[in-house]
Every structure is written in structure tokens, then in C-alpha cells.
Coordinates of C-alpha atoms and ligand atoms in Angstrom, one line a residue:
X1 CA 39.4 -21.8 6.9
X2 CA 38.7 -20.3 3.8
X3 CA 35.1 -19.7 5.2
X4 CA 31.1 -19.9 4.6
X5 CA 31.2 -16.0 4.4
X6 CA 32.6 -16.8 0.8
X7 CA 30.5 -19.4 -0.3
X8 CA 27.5 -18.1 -2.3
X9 CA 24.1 -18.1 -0.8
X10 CA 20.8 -16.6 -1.8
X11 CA 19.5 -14.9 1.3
X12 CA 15.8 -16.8 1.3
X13 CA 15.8 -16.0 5.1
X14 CA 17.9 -12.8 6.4
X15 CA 17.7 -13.9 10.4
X16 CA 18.3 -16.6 12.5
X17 CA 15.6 -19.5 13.6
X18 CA 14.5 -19.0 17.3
X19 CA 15.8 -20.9 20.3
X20 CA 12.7 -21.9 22.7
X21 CA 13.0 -23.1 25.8
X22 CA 11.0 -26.4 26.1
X23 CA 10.0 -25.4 30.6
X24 CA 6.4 -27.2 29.9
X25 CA 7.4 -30.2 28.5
X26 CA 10.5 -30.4 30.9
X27 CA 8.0 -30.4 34.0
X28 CA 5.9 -32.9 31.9
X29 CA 9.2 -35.2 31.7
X30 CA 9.2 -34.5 35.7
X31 CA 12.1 -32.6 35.5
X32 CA 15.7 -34.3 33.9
X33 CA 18.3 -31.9 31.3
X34 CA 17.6 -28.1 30.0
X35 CA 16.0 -28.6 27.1
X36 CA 15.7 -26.6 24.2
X37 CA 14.4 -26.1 20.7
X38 CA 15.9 -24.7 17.4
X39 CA 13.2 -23.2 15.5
X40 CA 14.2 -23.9 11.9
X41 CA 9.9 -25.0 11.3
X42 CA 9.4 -21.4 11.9
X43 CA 12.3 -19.7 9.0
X44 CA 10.1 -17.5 7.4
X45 CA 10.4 -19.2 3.5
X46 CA 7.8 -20.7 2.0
X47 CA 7.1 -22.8 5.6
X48 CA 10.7 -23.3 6.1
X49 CA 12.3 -26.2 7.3
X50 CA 15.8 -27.3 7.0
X51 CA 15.9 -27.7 3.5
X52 CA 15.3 -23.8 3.3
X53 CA 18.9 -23.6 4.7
X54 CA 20.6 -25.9 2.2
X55 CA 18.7 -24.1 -0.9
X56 CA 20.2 -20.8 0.1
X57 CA 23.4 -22.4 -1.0
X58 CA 22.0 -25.2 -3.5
X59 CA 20.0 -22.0 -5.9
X60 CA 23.4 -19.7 -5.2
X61 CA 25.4 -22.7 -7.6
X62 CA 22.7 -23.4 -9.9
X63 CA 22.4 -19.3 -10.9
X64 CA 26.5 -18.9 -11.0
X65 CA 26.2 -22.0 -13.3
X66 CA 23.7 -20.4 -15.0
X67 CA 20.5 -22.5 -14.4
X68 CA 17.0 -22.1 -15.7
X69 CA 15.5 -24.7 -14.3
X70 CA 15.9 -27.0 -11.0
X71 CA 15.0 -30.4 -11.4
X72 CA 14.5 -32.8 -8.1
X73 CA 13.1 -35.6 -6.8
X74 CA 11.0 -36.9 -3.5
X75 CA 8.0 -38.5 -2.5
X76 CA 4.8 -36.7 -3.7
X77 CA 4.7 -35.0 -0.1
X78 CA 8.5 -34.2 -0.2
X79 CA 9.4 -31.0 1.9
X80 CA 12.5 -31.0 -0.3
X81 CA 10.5 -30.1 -3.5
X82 CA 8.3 -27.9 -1.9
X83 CA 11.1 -25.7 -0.9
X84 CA 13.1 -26.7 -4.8
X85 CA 9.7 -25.5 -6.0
X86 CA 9.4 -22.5 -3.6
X87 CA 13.2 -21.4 -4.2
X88 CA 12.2 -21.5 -8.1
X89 CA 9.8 -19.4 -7.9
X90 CA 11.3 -16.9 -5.6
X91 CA 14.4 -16.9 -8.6
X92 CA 12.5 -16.7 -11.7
X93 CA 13.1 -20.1 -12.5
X94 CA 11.6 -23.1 -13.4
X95 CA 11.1 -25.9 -11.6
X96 CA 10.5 -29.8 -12.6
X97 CA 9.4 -32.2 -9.4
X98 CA 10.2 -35.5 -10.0
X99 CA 7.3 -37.5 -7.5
X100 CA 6.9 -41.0 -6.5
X101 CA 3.4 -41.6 -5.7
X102 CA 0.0 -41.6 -7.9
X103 CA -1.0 -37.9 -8.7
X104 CA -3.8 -37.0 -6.4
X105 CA -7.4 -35.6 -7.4
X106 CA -7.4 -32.9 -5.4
X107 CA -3.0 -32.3 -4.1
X108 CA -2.7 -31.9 -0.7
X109 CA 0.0 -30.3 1.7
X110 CA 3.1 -30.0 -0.2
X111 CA 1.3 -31.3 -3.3
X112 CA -0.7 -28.2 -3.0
X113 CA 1.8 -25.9 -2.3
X114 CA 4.2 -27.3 -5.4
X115 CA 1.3 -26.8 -8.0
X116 CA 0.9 -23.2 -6.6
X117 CA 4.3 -22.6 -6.9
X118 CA 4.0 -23.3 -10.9
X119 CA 6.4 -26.5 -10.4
X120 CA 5.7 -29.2 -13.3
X121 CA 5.0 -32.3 -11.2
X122 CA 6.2 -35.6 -13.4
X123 CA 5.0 -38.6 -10.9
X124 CA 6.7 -42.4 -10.7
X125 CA 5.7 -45.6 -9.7
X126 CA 8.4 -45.7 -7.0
X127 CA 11.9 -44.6 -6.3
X128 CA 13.8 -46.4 -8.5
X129 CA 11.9 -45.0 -11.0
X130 CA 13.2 -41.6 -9.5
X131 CA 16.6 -41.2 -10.7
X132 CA 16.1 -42.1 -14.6
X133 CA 13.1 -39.5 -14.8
X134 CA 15.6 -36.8 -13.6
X135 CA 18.1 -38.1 -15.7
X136 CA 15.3 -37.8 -18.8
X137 CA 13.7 -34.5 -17.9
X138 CA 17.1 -32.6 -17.6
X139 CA 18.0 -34.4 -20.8
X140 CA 14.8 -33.0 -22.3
X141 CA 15.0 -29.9 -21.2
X142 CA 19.3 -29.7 -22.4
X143 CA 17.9 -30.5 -25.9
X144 CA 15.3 -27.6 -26.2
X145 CA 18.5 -25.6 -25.1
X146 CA 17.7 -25.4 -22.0
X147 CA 20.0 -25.2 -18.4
X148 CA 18.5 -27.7 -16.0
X149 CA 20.2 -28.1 -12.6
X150 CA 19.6 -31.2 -10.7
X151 CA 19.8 -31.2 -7.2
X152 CA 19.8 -34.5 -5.4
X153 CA 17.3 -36.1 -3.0
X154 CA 17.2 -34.0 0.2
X155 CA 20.1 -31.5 -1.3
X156 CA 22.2 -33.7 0.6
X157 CA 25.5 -33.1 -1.0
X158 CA 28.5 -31.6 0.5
X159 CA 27.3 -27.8 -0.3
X160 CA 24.0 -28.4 1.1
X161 CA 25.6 -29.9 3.9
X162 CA 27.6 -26.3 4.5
X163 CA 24.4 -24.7 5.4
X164 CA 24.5 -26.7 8.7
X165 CA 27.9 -25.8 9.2
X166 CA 26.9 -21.9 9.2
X167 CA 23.9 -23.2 11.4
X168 CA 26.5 -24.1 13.9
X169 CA 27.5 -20.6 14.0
X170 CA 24.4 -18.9 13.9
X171 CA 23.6 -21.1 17.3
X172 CA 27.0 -20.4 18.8
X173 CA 25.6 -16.6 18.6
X174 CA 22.7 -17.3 20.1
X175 CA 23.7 -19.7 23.2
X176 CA 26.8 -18.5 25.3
X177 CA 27.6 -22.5 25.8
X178 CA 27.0 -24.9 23.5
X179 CA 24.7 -27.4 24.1
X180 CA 26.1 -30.8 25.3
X181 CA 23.9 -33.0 22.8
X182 CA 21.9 -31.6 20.0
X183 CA 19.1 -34.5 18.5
X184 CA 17.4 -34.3 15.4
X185 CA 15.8 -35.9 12.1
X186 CA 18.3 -37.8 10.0
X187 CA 17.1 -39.3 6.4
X188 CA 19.4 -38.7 3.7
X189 CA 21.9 -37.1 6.0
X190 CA 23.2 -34.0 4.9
X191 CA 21.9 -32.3 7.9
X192 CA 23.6 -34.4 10.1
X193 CA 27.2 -34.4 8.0
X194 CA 26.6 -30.4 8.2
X195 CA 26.0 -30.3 11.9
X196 CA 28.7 -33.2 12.9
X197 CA 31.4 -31.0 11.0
X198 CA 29.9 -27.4 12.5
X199 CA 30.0 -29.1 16.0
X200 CA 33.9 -30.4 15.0
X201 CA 34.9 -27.0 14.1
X202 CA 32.9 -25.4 17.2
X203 CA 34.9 -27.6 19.3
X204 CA 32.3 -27.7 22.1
X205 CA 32.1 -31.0 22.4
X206 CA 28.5 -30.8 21.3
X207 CA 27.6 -34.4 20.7
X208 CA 24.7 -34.7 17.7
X209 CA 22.1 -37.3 17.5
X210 CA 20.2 -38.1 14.4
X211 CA 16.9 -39.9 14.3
X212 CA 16.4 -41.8 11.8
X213 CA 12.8 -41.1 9.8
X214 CA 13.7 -44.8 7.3
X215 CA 17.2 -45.9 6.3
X216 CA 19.3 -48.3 8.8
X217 CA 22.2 -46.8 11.0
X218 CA 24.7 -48.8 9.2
X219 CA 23.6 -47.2 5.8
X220 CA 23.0 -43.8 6.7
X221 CA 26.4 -43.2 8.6
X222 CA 28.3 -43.9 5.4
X223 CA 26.0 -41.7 3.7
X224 CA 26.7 -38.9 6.1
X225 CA 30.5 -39.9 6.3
X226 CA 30.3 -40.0 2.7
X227 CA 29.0 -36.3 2.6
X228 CA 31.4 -35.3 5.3
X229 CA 34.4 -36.4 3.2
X230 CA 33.3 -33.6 0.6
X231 CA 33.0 -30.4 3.1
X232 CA 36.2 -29.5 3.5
X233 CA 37.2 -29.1 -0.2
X234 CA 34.2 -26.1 0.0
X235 CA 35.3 -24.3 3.3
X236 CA 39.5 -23.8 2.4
X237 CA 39.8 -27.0 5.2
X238 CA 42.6 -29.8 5.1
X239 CA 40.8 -33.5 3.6
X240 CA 40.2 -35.6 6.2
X241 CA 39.2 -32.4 8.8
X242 CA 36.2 -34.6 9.9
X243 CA 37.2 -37.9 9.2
X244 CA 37.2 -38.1 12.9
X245 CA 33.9 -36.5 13.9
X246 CA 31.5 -39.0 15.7
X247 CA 28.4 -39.9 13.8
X248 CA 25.4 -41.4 15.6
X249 CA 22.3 -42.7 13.9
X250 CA 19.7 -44.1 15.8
X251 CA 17.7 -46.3 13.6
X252 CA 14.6 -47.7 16.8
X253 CA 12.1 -45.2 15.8
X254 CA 11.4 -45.9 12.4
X255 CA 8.8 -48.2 12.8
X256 CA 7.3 -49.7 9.8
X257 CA 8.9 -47.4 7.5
X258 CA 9.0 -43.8 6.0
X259 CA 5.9 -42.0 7.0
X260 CA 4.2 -44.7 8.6
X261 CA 3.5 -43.8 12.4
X262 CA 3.8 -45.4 15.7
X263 CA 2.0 -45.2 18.4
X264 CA 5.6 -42.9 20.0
X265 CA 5.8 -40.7 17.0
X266 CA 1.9 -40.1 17.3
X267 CA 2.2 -39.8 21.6
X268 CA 5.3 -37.2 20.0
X269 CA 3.1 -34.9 18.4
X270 CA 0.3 -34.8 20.8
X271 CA 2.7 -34.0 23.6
X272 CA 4.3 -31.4 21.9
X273 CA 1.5 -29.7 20.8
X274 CA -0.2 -29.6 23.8
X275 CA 3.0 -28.4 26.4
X276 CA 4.3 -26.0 24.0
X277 CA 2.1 -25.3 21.4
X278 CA 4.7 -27.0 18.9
X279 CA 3.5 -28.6 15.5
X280 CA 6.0 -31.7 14.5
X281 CA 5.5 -33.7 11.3
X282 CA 4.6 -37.0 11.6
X283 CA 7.5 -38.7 8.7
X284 CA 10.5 -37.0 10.4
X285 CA 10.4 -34.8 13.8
X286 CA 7.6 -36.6 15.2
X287 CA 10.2 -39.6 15.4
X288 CA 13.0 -37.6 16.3
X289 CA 11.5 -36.4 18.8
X290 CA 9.5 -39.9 20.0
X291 CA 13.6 -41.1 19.9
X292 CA 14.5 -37.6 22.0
X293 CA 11.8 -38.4 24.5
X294 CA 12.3 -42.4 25.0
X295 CA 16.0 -41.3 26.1
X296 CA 14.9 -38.5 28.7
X297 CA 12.6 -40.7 30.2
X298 CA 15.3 -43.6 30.5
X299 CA 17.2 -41.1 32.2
X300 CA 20.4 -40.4 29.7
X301 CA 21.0 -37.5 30.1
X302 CA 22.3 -35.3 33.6
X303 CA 20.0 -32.5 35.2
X304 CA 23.0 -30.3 34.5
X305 CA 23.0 -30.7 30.7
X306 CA 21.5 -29.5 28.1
X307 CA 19.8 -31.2 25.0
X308 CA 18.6 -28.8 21.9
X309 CA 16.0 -30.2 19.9
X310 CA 16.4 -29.3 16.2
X311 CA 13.4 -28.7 14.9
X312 CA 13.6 -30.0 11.2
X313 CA 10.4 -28.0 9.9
X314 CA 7.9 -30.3 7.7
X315 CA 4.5 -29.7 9.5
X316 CA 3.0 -29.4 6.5
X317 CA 2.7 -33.2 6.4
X318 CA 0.1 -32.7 9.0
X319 CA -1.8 -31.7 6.5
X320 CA -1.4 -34.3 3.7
Ligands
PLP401 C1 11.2 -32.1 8.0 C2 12.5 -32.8 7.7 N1 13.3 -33.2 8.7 C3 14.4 -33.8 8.5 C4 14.8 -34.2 7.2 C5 16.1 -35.0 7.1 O1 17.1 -34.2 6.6 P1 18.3 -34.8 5.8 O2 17.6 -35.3 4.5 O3 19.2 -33.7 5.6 O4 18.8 -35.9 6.5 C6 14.0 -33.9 6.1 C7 14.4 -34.4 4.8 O5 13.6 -34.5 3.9 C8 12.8 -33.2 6.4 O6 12.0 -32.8 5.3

């Protein structure tokens, strides 16, 4: 393997996220698997998240293409953009936000934080009105001569996925065994293709689960499948390396749709909070984790395993 040492990455965050043990909400649960966290809410960027790990990678090709603005797109509270925005600022850059949602009076949450950040924030009825706005502002900006570089929703694309591959490895430093199932937040999948291919090439027979937070299984796993298909090309690997790697997408938790929340993702965040003093968002982790806690209580998982939470980031939401 050719390697993610040689793949270019701006070093946003120079240390690894934490790994918690979860003891209070384990005796909560009345006992069942180990269970721990990966802290990736708490990488010190701009309120980090896991799209702080794919924008190490993401800004590293727009500057060696040599970018002077990113361009994006996401709901008006999109942790994505926040983090584009955030990245952007850190570089020297500028940034364009492509937002579907009305503009708010006074921006909230990641609103907020993108209009700190200097991004200019062009808002969209809805999100098939994202695409062609990108499409015009880079456009734009390539005629006032210009180097836009557009990333794409969720900076899930083969090289954003990489950053979860390193992930792998930075958690195969921290843990002496590998954790026998690893659940998490899945929406436009490029953490999951990352982690699925990391967890192939660990060969620990890690199995990873990803929550859905609004598309269908059927959908998503051929958008992560889809992603998967593009990894090897960047690491020096054969095609086809994970064309066998399992990919499991658990679509029960969505409820009645992106951001809307159930009474589980709600009990989710309550629960959390008050056993470990953990903050989960309510549009992704909160399910994740409502999907993570329906399957310890219907007893999946052995008392002699252990199940790792990856913890997504987003908390900001709680604040939108
Ligand atoms: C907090 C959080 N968790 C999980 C996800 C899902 O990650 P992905 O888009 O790579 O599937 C996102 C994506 O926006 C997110 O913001």
C-alpha cells in the first residue's frame, strides 16, 4: 500500500480523538458488552466533528490545485459548512456556503458560526436547488478569474473517505484489540466507506454499523459502495480491495426524516448526558446512538465484546 502517510493533509488537529469508556451508561443498560466512545465531538477544530477529519485531506487538494475559494453545500445548520467555512478561514481562503433553508434573523448554531467565519452564505429553497447554485457560484467566481473548489455534500468522496481509513489506524494505536463492532452516524456515507475499508485493511474483523440520520439502507449502501470503489486508486491498493467489505446500514431510526426527533433519539440525548456527561446532536448521533442503544437492550451483543461508539461531533445542533 502506497499509504495515507503520502497523501496530503493539512494538519487542522495534530492528536488523536479520545477513547472514553462509557462504565455509567453500561450499569445503566444493567450491564451487557464493553462499551466505548471515540471522541471525534471533542477534535479541537472549530468544534470538530468528523468532517474535521475529511477537510484535513479535502483543503490539502484544493491548495495543491491551487484554490482560492471552497464552495459547498448543506442545510443551513450543516456541520459540513461550518467546518468548509472554518477550514477557509484557518487557510486564507474564501469560502461560499451554498444553504437550503430561509436565512434567519438572527443565525443560530452553525449559522452563527459560518457568518463569523466570513463565509458568504447564498440560501436555496431546497436541495435540488443545491447543486445548480454551486455549479453558478464557482462559475461566477472562474469568470472574475478566480479558483473555486467545490467539495461535495458531506466531503464524501473517495479522498474524504481516506481520512477514516487513517482513523482506523489512529484507533488501532490506541486499543490493543480492535473492537468487535464499531456503530456510528451514516448520511451521505463517506464515513462509513472510510471506516468499512480501514476495518478491511485492519483485518480485525471489526464489524461497522452505520445509523442512518435520513436516506434508506438500500440507497445509502450504493453510495458508500460507490465511494468504496474509488479508495484504492488513492492508497497504491489493487481495484476491487473492498469490493468485498460488509456494509450495514440501518435505516429504523430515522423517524420522520432529517432532523426531526423521536421520542428514542430525544431519550438518546438525555441519557447520555446525564450518565456520562456526553452532548450528542439531535439530526445524527442522537439516532445513532438511539439505534446503538435499542440493540444493547435487545441483547445483540455478548458480555465479552466490545462495541465503540463513534462519536460523529455536531452538538452544535443543540444549539440551533
Ligand atoms: C455530526 C455528523 N455525524 C455524522 C454525519 C454523517 O457522516 P457522512 O456524511 O460521512 O455519512 C454527519 C454529516 O453531515 C455529521 O455532521
Amino acid at each position: 500500500m502506497r499509504g495515507l502517510t503520502s497523501l496530503p493533509s493539512i494538519p487542522l488537529v495534530t492528536g488523536p480523538s479520545p477513547v472514553e469508556e462509557l462504565h455509567r451508561l453500561r450499569t445503566a443498560l444493567g450491564g451487557g458488552p464493553r462499551l466505548l466512545v471515540k471522541r471525534d465531538d471533542a477534535l479541537p477544530f472549530a468544534f470538530g466533528g468528523n468532517k474535521v477529519r475529511k477537510m484535513q485531506l479535502v483543503a490539502a487538494d484544493a491548495l495543491a490545485g491551487g484554490a482560492d475559494t471552497l464552495i459547498t453545500s448543506g442545510g443551513i445548520q450543516s456541520n459540513h459548512a461550518r467546518v468548509t467555512a472554518a477550514a477557509a478561514a484557518r487557510l486564507g481562503l474564501s469560502c461560499v456556503l451554498v444553504a437550503n433553508g430561509a436565512a434567519q434573523d438572527h443565525p443560530t448554531a452553525n449559522a452563527l458560526l459560518d457568518r463569523l467565519l466570513g463565509a458568504q452564505v447564498r440560501h436555496v429553497a431546497d436541495r435540488t436547488e443545491r447543486a445548480p447554485a454551486v455549479e453558478a457560484a464557482a462559475e461566477e467566481l472562474r469568470r472574475a478569474g478566480r479558483h473555486p473548489y467545490v467539495i461535495p455534500i458531506g466531503a464524501s468522496t473517495p479522498l474524504g473517505a481516506a481520512a477514516f481509513v487513517s482513523a482506523i489506524e489512529e484507533l488501532r494505536q490506541q486499543l490493543p484489540r480492535a473492537p468487535d463492532v464499531i456503530v456510528h452516524s451514516t448520511s451521505s456515507g463517506g464515513t462509513q466507506a472510510g471506516l468499512a475499508a480501514g476495518c478491511v485493511l485492519a483485518a480485525a474483523g471489526t464489524r461497522v454499523v452505520g445509523i442512518s440520520a435520513d436516506e434508506g439502507s438500500a440507497a445509502l449502501e450504493r453510495d458508500i459502495r460507490q465511494i468504496l470503489g474509488g479508495v484504492p486508486a488513492l492508497l497504491g491498493l489493487p481495484d476491487g480491495t473492498f469490493a468485498s467489505a460488509a456494509v450495514e446500514v440501518d435505516d429504523r431510526f430515522v423517524g420522520g426524516g432529517y432532523g426531526v426527533p423521536t421520542p428514542e433519539s430525544v431519550e438518546a440525548i438525555e441519557l447520555l448526558a446525564r450518565t456520562e456527561a456526553l452532548f450528542l446532536d439531535p439530526t445524527y448521533t442522537a439516532k445513532a446512538m438511539a439505534g446503538l442503544l435499542a440493540r444493547l437492550r435487545g441483547g445483540e451483543f455478548r458480555d465479552d465484546e466490545t462495541v465503540l461508539f463513534w462519536h460523529t461531533g455536531g452538538q452544535v445542533g443543540l444549539f440551533a
